[in-house]
Amino acid sequence: MEISPFYDKKFDCINCKEKFTSTKIRSRFIRIAEHESDFRTLYKQPEVNPIYYTVTVCPHCGFSFTDEFSPYFAPSTKDIIHEQITAKWTGRSFGNIRTPDEAIETYKLAFLSASLKKENALTKAGLALRIAWLYREIANVEHEQRFLTIARDLYTEAYSEGDYKGTQMSETRVLYLLAELSWRISDREEAVRSFSRVIEGQRLSNEPHIVQMAKERWQEIRELT
């Protein structure tokens, strides 16, 4: 019997506590083709793309979340979520195999959920960046640029507030993304400033490959301008 790349995983909604299942991808089927300069991963089998399934959407209340969401809800937050999401929710399920458009919808729901729940800027930046990647996949440049801008501004906030501390995101990586996204949205001044910060901090960095990427991007900018 042939094993499918997809399987159903059981979840408890972190908001309403109801149980449900949602589709995930078995890691052994994920085959990477290449990485783009803003860390977007391209896969050898485009339909077996784990990004499509990162967001979990509760079919009961509509709250949508990822593994990066905090389990803590501030007082009155759940009331706001109920008013803004659950009261308008029609019980739609995203638990099956997703199209690119459906994946975008799940991320937008997660971004709204994260904003209402007051997740930190780093978490919201990651969601916005992935929405931009999905728009790039379907060649929607206008919306890609919009969400790259949102992501850049949130990474700027995350860097200023130190949201990355204690996470898998290093200072080097946050600064690099801030620079790369600035370049992609044509903010050359901020791109140059942030790439320079990455390079200047190379002795303290544990990610020499990202420092090298910053040097290469900095050289490309010099050659283009």
Coordinates of C-alpha atoms in Angstrom, one line a residue:
M1 CA 0.0 0.0 0.0
E2 CA 1.4 3.4 -1.0
I3 CA 1.8 5.9 1.8
S4 CA 0.4 9.4 1.2
P5 CA 2.5 12.4 1.9
F6 CA -0.5 13.8 3.8
Y7 CA -2.0 12.7 7.2
D8 CA -4.5 13.9 9.7
K9 CA -3.3 15.3 13.0
K10 CA -5.4 15.8 16.1
F11 CA -5.6 19.2 17.6
D12 CA -7.1 21.0 20.6
C13 CA -8.0 24.6 19.8
I14 CA -5.9 26.9 22.0
N15 CA -8.9 29.3 22.0
C16 CA -12.1 27.3 22.5
K17 CA -10.5 24.0 23.5
E18 CA -12.6 22.0 21.0
K19 CA -11.0 18.9 19.3
F20 CA -10.6 18.6 15.6
T21 CA -8.2 17.2 12.9
S22 CA -6.2 19.0 10.2
T23 CA -3.9 17.9 7.4
K24 CA -0.2 17.9 7.7
I25 CA 2.7 16.6 5.6
R26 CA 5.0 13.7 6.5
S27 CA 8.5 15.1 6.8
R28 CA 10.1 12.3 4.7
F29 CA 8.2 13.5 1.6
I30 CA 9.5 17.1 1.9
R31 CA 12.2 17.6 -0.7
I32 CA 13.9 21.0 -1.0
A33 CA 14.9 22.3 -4.4
E34 CA 16.4 25.7 -3.4
H35 CA 16.1 28.7 -1.1
E36 CA 15.5 32.2 -2.2
S37 CA 17.3 35.2 -0.7
D38 CA 14.5 36.0 1.8
F39 CA 14.5 32.3 3.0
R40 CA 11.5 31.2 0.9
T41 CA 11.9 27.5 0.3
L42 CA 11.1 26.0 -3.1
Y43 CA 10.2 22.3 -3.2
K44 CA 10.8 19.6 -5.8
Q45 CA 7.1 18.7 -5.6
P46 CA 5.3 22.0 -5.3
E47 CA 2.1 20.3 -4.2
V48 CA 3.9 18.8 -1.2
N49 CA 4.6 22.2 0.4
P50 CA 4.6 22.3 4.2
I51 CA 4.0 26.0 4.2
Y52 CA 0.4 25.4 3.1
Y53 CA -0.3 23.5 6.3
T54 CA 1.6 25.5 8.9
V55 CA -1.6 27.3 10.0
T56 CA -4.2 25.3 12.0
V57 CA -7.8 26.6 11.6
C58 CA -10.3 25.6 14.2
P59 CA -13.5 24.7 12.4
H60 CA -15.5 25.4 15.5
C61 CA -14.6 29.0 16.4
G62 CA -12.5 30.2 13.5
F63 CA -9.4 31.0 15.6
S64 CA -6.3 30.2 13.6
F65 CA -2.8 29.6 15.0
T66 CA 0.7 28.1 14.5
D67 CA 3.2 26.4 16.8
E68 CA 4.7 29.9 17.4
F69 CA 1.6 31.2 19.1
S70 CA 1.8 31.6 22.9
P71 CA -0.7 29.6 24.9
Y72 CA -1.4 32.7 27.1
F73 CA -4.5 34.8 26.4
A74 CA -4.6 38.3 28.1
P75 CA -7.8 39.2 30.0
S76 CA -10.7 40.1 27.7
T77 CA -8.8 38.8 24.6
K78 CA -11.1 35.9 24.1
D79 CA -14.1 38.2 24.2
I80 CA -12.6 40.3 21.4
I81 CA -11.8 37.1 19.4
H82 CA -15.4 35.9 19.8
E83 CA -16.7 39.3 18.6
Q84 CA -14.4 39.7 15.7
I85 CA -14.0 36.1 14.5
T86 CA -16.3 33.5 16.1
A87 CA -19.5 35.5 15.8
K88 CA -18.9 35.8 12.1
W89 CA -17.6 32.3 11.6
T90 CA -19.6 29.9 9.3
G91 CA -18.0 26.7 10.5
R92 CA -15.8 26.3 7.4
S93 CA -13.1 23.6 7.5
F94 CA -9.5 24.0 6.2
G95 CA -8.7 20.5 7.4
N96 CA -8.1 18.9 4.0
I97 CA -5.5 19.3 1.2
R98 CA -5.1 23.1 0.5
T99 CA -4.8 25.1 -2.7
P100 CA -2.5 28.2 -2.7
D101 CA -5.5 30.4 -2.4
E102 CA -6.8 28.4 0.6
A103 CA -3.3 28.6 2.2
I104 CA -3.3 32.4 1.8
E105 CA -6.7 32.5 3.5
T106 CA -5.5 30.4 6.5
Y107 CA -2.5 32.8 6.9
K108 CA -4.7 35.8 6.8
L109 CA -7.0 34.3 9.4
A110 CA -3.9 33.5 11.6
F111 CA -2.6 37.1 11.1
L112 CA -6.0 38.4 12.3
S113 CA -6.0 36.0 15.2
A114 CA -2.5 36.9 16.2
S115 CA -3.3 40.6 16.0
L116 CA -6.4 40.3 18.2
K117 CA -4.6 38.0 20.6
K118 CA -1.7 40.5 20.7
E119 CA 1.1 38.0 19.7
N120 CA 4.5 39.6 19.5
A121 CA 5.8 41.4 16.4
L122 CA 8.1 38.5 15.4
T123 CA 5.3 36.0 15.2
K124 CA 3.1 38.4 13.1
A125 CA 6.1 39.2 10.9
G126 CA 6.6 35.6 10.1
L127 CA 2.9 35.2 9.1
A128 CA 3.1 38.3 6.9
L129 CA 6.3 37.1 5.2
R130 CA 4.7 33.7 4.4
I131 CA 1.6 35.4 2.9
A132 CA 4.0 37.4 0.7
W133 CA 5.7 34.1 -0.4
L134 CA 2.3 32.6 -1.3
Y135 CA 1.4 35.6 -3.4
R136 CA 4.8 35.3 -5.1
E137 CA 3.9 31.7 -5.9
I138 CA 0.8 32.8 -7.8
A139 CA 2.6 35.8 -9.3
N140 CA 0.5 38.5 -7.6
V141 CA 3.2 41.2 -7.3
E142 CA 0.9 43.9 -5.8
H143 CA -0.2 41.8 -2.9
E144 CA 3.3 40.3 -2.5
Q145 CA 4.8 43.8 -2.1
R146 CA 2.0 44.8 0.3
F147 CA 2.8 41.9 2.7
L148 CA 6.6 42.2 2.3
T149 CA 6.1 45.8 3.5
I150 CA 4.0 44.7 6.5
A151 CA 6.6 42.0 7.3
R152 CA 9.5 44.4 7.1
D153 CA 7.8 46.9 9.4
L154 CA 7.0 44.1 11.9
Y155 CA 10.6 42.8 11.8
T156 CA 11.8 46.3 12.5
E157 CA 9.5 46.4 15.5
A158 CA 10.7 42.9 16.6
Y159 CA 14.3 44.0 16.3
S160 CA 13.7 47.2 18.3
E161 CA 11.8 45.4 21.1
G162 CA 14.1 42.3 21.2
D163 CA 11.2 39.9 20.5
Y164 CA 13.7 37.4 19.0
K165 CA 15.5 36.8 22.3
G166 CA 14.8 33.2 23.5
T167 CA 13.5 32.1 20.1
Q168 CA 15.1 30.3 17.1
M169 CA 15.4 33.6 15.3
S170 CA 18.8 35.1 16.0
E171 CA 19.6 38.9 15.9
T172 CA 21.6 38.2 12.7
R173 CA 18.7 36.6 11.0
V174 CA 16.2 39.3 12.0
L175 CA 18.5 42.0 10.8
Y176 CA 19.2 40.2 7.6
L177 CA 15.5 39.8 6.9
L178 CA 14.9 43.5 7.7
A179 CA 17.5 44.4 5.2
E180 CA 16.4 41.9 2.5
L181 CA 12.8 42.9 2.7
S182 CA 13.7 46.6 2.6
W183 CA 15.6 45.9 -0.6
R184 CA 12.7 44.0 -2.1
I185 CA 10.3 46.9 -1.4
S186 CA 12.8 49.4 -2.8
D187 CA 13.8 51.0 0.5
R188 CA 17.5 51.1 -0.5
E189 CA 18.5 53.3 2.5
E190 CA 17.2 50.9 5.1
A191 CA 18.5 47.9 3.1
V192 CA 22.0 49.3 3.1
R193 CA 21.9 50.3 6.8
S194 CA 20.7 46.8 7.9
F195 CA 23.0 44.8 5.7
S196 CA 25.9 46.9 7.1
R197 CA 24.8 46.0 10.6
V198 CA 24.8 42.3 9.8
I199 CA 28.3 42.6 8.4
E200 CA 29.6 44.7 11.3
G201 CA 28.3 42.2 13.8
Q202 CA 29.8 39.2 12.1
R203 CA 32.3 38.5 14.9
L204 CA 29.5 38.0 17.4
S205 CA 27.3 36.0 15.1
N206 CA 26.8 32.2 15.2
E207 CA 25.4 32.2 11.7
P208 CA 28.3 32.9 9.3
H209 CA 26.3 31.7 6.3
I210 CA 23.8 34.6 6.8
V211 CA 26.6 37.0 7.2
Q212 CA 28.0 35.8 3.9
M213 CA 24.5 36.2 2.3
A214 CA 24.5 39.8 3.6
K215 CA 27.9 40.5 2.0
E216 CA 26.7 39.0 -1.3
R217 CA 23.5 41.1 -1.3
W218 CA 25.5 44.2 -0.3
Q219 CA 27.8 43.7 -3.2
E220 CA 24.8 43.2 -5.6
I221 CA 23.3 46.5 -4.4
R222 CA 26.6 48.3 -5.0
E223 CA 26.7 46.9 -8.5
L224 CA 23.1 47.8 -9.3
T225 CA 23.3 51.4 -8.0

